mmCIF file of C-alpha atoms in Angstrom:
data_model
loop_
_atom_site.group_PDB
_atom_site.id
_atom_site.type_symbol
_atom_site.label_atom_id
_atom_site.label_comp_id
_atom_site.label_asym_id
_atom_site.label_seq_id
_atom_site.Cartn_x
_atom_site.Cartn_y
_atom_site.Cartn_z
ATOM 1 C CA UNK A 1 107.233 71.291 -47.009
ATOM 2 C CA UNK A 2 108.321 71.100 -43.428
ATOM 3 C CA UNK A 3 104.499 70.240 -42.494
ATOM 4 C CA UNK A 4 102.659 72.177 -39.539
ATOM 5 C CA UNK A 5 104.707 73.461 -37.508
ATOM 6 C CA UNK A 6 104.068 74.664 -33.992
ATOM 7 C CA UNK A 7 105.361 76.812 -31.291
ATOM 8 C CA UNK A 8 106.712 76.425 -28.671
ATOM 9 C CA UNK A 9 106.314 72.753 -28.257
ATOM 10 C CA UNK A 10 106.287 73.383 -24.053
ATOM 11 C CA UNK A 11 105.301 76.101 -22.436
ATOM 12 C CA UNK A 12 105.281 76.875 -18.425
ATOM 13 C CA UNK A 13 103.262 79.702 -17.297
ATOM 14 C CA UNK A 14 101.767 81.015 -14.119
ATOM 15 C CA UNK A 15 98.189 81.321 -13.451
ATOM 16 C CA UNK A 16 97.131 84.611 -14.818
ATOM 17 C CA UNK A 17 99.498 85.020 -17.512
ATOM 18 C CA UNK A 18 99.084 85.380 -20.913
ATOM 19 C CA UNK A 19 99.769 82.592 -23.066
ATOM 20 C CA UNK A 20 99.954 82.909 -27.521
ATOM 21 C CA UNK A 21 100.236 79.683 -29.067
ATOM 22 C CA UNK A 22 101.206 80.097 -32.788
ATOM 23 C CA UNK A 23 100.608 77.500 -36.144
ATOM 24 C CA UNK A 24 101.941 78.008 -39.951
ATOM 25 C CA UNK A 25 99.927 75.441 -41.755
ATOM 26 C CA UNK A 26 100.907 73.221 -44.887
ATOM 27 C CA UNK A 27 101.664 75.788 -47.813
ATOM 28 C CA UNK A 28 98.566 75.648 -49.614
ATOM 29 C CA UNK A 29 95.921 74.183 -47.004
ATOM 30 C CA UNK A 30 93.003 76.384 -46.854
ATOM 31 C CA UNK A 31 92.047 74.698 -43.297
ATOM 32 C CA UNK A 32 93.283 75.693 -40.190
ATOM 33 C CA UNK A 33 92.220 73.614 -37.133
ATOM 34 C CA UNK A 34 93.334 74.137 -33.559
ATOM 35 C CA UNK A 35 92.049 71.340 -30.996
ATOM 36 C CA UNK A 36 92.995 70.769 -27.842
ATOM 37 C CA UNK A 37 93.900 67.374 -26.065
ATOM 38 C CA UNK A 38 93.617 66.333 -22.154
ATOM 39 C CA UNK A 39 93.379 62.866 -20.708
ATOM 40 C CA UNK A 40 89.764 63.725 -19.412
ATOM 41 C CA UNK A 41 88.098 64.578 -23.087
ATOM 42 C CA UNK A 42 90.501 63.591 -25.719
ATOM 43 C CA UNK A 43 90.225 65.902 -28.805
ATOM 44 C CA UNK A 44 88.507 68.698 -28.800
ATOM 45 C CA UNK A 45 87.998 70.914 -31.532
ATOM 46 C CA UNK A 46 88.061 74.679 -30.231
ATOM 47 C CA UNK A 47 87.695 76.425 -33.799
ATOM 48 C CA UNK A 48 88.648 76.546 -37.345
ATOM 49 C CA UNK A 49 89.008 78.525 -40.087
ATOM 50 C CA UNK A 50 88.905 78.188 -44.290
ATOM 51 C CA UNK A 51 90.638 80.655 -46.094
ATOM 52 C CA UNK A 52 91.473 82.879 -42.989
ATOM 53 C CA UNK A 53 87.983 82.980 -41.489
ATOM 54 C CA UNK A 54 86.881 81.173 -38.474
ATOM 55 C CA UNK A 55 84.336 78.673 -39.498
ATOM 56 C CA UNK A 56 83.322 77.567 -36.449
ATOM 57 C CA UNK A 57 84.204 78.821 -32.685
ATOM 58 C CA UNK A 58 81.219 76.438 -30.859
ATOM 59 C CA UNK A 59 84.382 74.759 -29.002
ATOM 60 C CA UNK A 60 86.498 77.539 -27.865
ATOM 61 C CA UNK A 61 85.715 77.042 -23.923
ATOM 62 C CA UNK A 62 85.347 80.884 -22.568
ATOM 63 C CA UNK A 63 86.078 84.167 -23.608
ATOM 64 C CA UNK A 64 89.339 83.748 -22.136
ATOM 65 C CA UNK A 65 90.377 82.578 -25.608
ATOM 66 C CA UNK A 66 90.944 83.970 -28.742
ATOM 67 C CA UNK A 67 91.839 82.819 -31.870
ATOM 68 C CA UNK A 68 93.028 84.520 -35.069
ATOM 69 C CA UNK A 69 94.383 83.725 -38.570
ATOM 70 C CA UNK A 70 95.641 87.160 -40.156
ATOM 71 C CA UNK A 71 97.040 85.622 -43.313
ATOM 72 C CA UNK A 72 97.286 82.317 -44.856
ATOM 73 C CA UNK A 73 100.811 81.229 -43.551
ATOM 74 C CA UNK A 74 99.817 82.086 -39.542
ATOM 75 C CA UNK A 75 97.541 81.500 -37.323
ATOM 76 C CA UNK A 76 97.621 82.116 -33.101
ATOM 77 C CA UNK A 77 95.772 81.057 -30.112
ATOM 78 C CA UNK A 78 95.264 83.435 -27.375
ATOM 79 C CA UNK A 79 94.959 82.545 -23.518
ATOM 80 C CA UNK A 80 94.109 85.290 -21.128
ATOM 81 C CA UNK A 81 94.205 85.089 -18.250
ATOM 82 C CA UNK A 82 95.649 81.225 -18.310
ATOM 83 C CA UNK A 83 94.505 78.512 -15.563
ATOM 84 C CA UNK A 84 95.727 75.626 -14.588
ATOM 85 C CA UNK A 85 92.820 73.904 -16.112
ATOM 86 C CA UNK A 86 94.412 75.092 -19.664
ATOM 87 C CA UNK A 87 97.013 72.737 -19.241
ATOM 88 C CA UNK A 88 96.635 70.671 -22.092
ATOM 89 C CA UNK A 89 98.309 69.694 -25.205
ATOM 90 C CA UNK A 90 97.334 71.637 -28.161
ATOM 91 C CA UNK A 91 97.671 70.927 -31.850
ATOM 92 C CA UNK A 92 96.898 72.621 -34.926
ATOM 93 C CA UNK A 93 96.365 70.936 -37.919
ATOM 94 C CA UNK A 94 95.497 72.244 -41.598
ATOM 95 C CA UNK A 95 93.987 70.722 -45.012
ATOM 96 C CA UNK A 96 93.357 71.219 -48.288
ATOM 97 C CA UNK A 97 89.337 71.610 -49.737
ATOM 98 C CA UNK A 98 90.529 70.300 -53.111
ATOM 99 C CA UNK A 99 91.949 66.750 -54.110
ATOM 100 C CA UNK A 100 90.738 63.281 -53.492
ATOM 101 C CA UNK A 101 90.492 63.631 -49.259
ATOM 102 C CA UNK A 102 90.371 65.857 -46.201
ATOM 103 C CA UNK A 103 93.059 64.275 -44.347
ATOM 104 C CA UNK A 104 94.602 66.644 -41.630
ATOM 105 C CA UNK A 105 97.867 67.162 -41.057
ATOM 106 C CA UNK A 106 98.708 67.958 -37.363
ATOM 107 C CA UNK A 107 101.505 69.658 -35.718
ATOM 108 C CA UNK A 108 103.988 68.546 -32.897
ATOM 109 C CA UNK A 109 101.467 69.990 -30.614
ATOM 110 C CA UNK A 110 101.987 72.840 -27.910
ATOM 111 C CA UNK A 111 102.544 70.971 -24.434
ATOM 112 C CA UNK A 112 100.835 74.069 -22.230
ATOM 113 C CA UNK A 113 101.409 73.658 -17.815
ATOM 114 C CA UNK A 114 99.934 76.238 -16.288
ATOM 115 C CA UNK A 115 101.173 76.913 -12.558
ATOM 116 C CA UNK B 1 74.353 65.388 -35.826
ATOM 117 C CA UNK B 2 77.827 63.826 -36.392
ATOM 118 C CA UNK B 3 79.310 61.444 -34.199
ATOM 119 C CA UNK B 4 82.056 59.031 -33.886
ATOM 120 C CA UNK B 5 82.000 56.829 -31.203
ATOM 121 C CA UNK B 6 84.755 54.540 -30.085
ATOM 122 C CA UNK B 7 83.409 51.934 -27.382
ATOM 123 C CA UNK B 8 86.485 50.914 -26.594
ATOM 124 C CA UNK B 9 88.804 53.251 -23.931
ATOM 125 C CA UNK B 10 91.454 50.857 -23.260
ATOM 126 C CA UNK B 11 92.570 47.538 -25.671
ATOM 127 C CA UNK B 12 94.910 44.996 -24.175
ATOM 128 C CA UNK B 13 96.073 41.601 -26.629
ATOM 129 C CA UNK B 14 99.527 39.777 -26.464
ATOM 130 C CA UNK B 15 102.097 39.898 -29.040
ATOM 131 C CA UNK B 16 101.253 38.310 -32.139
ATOM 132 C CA UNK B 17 96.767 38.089 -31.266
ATOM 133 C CA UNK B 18 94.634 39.911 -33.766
ATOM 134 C CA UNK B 19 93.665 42.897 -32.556
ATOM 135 C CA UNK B 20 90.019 45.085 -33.793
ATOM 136 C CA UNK B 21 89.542 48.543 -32.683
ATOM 137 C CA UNK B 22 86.312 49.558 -33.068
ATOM 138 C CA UNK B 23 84.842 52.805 -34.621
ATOM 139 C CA UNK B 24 81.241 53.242 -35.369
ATOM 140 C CA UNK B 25 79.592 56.967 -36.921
ATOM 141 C CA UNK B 26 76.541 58.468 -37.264
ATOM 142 C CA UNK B 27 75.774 60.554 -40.306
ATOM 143 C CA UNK B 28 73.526 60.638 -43.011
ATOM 144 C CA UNK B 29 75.558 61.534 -46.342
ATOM 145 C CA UNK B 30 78.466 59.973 -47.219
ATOM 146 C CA UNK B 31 81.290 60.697 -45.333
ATOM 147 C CA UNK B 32 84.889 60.096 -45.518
ATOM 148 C CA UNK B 33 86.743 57.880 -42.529
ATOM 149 C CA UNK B 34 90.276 57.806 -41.435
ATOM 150 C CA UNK B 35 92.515 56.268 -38.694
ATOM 151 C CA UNK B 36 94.864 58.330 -37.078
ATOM 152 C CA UNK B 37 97.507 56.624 -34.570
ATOM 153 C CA UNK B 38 99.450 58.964 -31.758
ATOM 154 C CA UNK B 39 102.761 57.419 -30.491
ATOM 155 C CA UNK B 40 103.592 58.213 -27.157
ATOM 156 C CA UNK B 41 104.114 61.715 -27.331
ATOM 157 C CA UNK B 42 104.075 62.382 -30.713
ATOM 158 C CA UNK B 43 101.829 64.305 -33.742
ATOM 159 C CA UNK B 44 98.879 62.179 -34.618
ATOM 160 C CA UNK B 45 99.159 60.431 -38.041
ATOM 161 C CA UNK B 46 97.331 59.353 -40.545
ATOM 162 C CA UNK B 47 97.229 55.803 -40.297
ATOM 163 C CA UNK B 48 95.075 55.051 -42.959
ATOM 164 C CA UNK B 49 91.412 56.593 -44.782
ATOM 165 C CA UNK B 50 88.542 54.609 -46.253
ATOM 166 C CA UNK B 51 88.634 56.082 -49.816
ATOM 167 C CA UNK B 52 91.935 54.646 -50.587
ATOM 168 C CA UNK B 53 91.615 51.049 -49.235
ATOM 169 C CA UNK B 54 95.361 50.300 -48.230
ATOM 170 C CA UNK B 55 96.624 48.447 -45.962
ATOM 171 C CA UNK B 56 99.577 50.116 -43.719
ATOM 172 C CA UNK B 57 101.282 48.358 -41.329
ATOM 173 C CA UNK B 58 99.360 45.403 -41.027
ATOM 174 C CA UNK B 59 96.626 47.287 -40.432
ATOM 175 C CA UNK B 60 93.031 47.262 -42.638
ATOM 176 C CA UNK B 61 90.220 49.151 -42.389
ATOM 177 C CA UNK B 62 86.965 48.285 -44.472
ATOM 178 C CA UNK B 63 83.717 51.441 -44.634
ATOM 179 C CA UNK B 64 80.231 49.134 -43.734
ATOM 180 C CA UNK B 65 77.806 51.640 -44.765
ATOM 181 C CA UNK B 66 75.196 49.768 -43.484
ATOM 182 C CA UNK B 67 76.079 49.169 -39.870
ATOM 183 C CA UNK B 68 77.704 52.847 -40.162
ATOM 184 C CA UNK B 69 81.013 51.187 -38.909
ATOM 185 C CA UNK B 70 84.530 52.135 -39.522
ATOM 186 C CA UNK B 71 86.749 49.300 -37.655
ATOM 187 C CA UNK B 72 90.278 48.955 -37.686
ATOM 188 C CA UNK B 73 92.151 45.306 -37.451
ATOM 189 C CA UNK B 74 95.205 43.285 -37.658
ATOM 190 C CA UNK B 75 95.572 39.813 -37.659
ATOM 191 C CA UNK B 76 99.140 39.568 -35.682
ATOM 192 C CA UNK B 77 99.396 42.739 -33.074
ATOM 193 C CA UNK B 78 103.162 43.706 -32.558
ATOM 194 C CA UNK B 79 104.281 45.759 -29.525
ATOM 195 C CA UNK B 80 105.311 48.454 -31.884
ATOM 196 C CA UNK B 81 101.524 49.086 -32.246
ATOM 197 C CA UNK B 82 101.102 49.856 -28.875
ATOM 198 C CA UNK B 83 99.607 53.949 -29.886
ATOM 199 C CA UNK B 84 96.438 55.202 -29.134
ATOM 200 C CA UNK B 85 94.597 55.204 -32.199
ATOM 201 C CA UNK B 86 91.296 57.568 -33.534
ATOM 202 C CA UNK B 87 89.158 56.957 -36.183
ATOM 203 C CA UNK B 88 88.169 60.448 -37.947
ATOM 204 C CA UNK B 89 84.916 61.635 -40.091
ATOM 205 C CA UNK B 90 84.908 64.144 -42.612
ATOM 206 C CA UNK B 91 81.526 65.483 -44.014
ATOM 207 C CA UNK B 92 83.817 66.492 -47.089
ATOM 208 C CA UNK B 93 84.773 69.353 -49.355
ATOM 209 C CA UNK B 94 83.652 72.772 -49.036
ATOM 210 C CA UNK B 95 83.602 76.150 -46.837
ATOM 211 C CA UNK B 96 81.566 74.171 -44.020
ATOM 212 C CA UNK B 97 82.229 70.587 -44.202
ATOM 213 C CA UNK B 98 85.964 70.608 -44.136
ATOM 214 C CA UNK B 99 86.623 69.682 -40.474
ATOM 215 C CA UNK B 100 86.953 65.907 -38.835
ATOM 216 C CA UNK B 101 85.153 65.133 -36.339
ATOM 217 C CA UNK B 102 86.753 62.996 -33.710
ATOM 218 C CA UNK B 103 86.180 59.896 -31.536
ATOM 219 C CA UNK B 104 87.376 59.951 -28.048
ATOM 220 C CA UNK B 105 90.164 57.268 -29.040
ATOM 221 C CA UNK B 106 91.292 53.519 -27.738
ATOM 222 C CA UNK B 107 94.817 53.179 -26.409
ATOM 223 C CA UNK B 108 96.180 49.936 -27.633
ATOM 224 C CA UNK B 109 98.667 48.098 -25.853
ATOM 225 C CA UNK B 110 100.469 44.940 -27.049
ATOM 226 C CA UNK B 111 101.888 42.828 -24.747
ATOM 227 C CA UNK B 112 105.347 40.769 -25.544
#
């Protein structure tokens, strides 16, 4: 398995624009995590899901982001309108419910700059 | 409520110093802990996790239940550990305890 993989690992937009960050988890992994990272607050979790249904969106900062996991193999993360306070680096990261641990696996991470 | 705290923003040692990153929780059941490093500009890692009770790269980690701590340590720092590093807490398995809850991590630098 090629682990989580993200994209696009950098993306430049302009203030107002709508920005889709996408995620295929670990094959497998019934967890789907996207959190967010800034120098300011370190890790944030925005939301996650288990088996393709958000858990938990208590993090997800304004209504000006979305977040959806139509099948088990993809999941995005909607911006809309963007802001420059967006810019962050965001991750998702998946697990499995069964075996001995939850360990994570994370992505490269989405670098986002918004202009 | 679960928390992980990490007192520690910033770590500086020398080359070759022990080095201790601390990682305290606060949760009543019996939770799982992890370490995760992030290289400069990299995917975080898994470093290492409690149940298993390895040692990688030096580096140890031993669960004291009963001053809810989580620290990580190695004796002889090398400047290849320079990362910033997060210690993790999982509630466990099942539909609501599967995520990790994170501190707000210490970036350790080792000086040559």
């Amino acid at each position: 398995d090629a682990g989580v993989i993200q994209s696009p690992r950098h993306e430049v937009t302009e203030m107002g624009q709508e920005v889709t960050l996408r995620c295929k988890p670990i094959s497998g992994h019934d967890y789907l995590f996207w959190y967010r990272q800034t120098m300011m607050r370190g890790l944030e979790l925005l939301i996650y899901f288990n088996n393709n249904v958000p858990i938990d969106d208590s993090g997800m900062p304004e209504d000006r982001f979305s977040a959806k996991m139509p099948n088990a193999s993809f999941s995005t993360l909607k911006i809309q309108p963007s802001e420059p306070r967006d810019s962050a680096v965001y991750f998702c990261a998946s697990s499995s419910g069964q075996g001995l641990t939850t360990e994570a696996f994370f992505g490269q991470g989405t670098r986002l700059t918004v202009v | 409520a679960q928390r992980v705290t990490q007192p520690e923003k910033l770590l500086s040692v020398f080359k070759g110093a022990p080095v201790e990153l601390k990682c305290n929780y606060s949760y009543s059941g019996s939770p799982e802990l992890f370490w995760y490093v992030q290289y400069s500009r990299q995917r975080l890692q898994l470093l290492l996790r409690h149940i298993s009770r390895e040692s990688i790269k030096g580096f140890t980690a031993d669960l004291n239940k009963g001053e809810t701590s989580f620290h990580l340590k190695k004796p002889f720092a090398q400047e290849e550990d320079s990362a910033m590093y997060y210690c993790a807490l999982s509630m466990g398995r099942g539909s609501t305890l599967g995520r990790l809850y994170f501190g707000r991590g210490t970036q350790l630098t080792v000086w040559p």
